[in-house]
């Protein structure tokens, strides 16, 4: 039976994620209300503006329901802004006019830095080796797993993770901006924690499907 997977449709690249899930045989549904979360097997939080997703999710009553479901083990995949929304801690949250810092849904024990790779003009693509893809049904066990062509668009990175968080991929130092100390270091850009998956990059932009396939396998309990 096809898994029912929602894409949080408050803001961001919703259509691309729906198409990716649909191409893999999932029943993909846009989600805008708490009621629409009820019968899902999993949820994708798309890229976009984390501040807008935060504001609208609270306005429409989605935030508290989703936080509770995440705490109860609900599978969620977040890309780019979605990664920020799954972080327990945002290193550099913005504040609204009342001085209140932006919020996240949380769930992954990590600290995420927003727009860490720079502005829109600093967007780039790079080939990444992603842990966990080698066992996917689409992969030939007799061949080496091809790298993922990852697109980074005003992307965050993960500054630190807790003990139970698995790091799936890092961007090599030569593709990262200089730090405050004048050095470049590898940066974490894909993580998994139980039923939660997050990437800094947008696999849906270039037609890459293996990240979504991994998420579907997680939902089914096969990864």
Steps between C-alpha positions, in 0.01 A plus 500: 500500500632844407600711800304821553760776526415865547698803394454799728347748257519827690793641300796378294567253219200278572428394140848358444479277808153380405633404156801318649283295737244427229772372265598245766148362538398683816164670537621859543267757653536875575440575868383834641295412808530287815215281376696410186787364715281237660513213251851544364783249517762774472558866415747707298583856607622676184759764442390864509513757779520344847369819660189495280442127554530557876255792498239334277520161673412667829233717339327197347535284811736251338804561719383356831338197338812427296732544800295243691504254211875538453552428870286188451724367220329637189737478197595841359751607235610865486703656217678837537245708697350167604831411663483821703144415607612156626790638705470515876718814492537778241837670544387832352121532527331813371254693716159644418387855572421400859856378551390134511754259343389268222404151603555153355310174525814334639563130529864472392766570762704741289596864470433647155629826354270677253625617158840367599632459146412856405239685300310396185796607286719253690287199402698203369488130415737226610519120487453339841534148632192433716498219755201267487430513127698186419224271632208660313293274271594714199873445553700227328686311778772414251580863425636782710233747608515812285537833681204734539515825306392734778368853441558752779283814487535739796560181690554434871758269645513301822746641752476212749301184567411293804618147565192335347514692172657323202697719259425388144702753300740793522599764247881497459686799639594634156129561428432690822548871579772626730417488870561779750843347561585526129482124451278272293374174651270215394135582574221258589217517246298178548394327821264236630357454847260207533205572270622851420711585195640840401715641221637850442465452127207463258496151342169577331645786292718292266288187476690303766262245653712288734457723806123472466538127439699472822225686684235265362710201614522659845121532512465134406752398764745369239778752561 
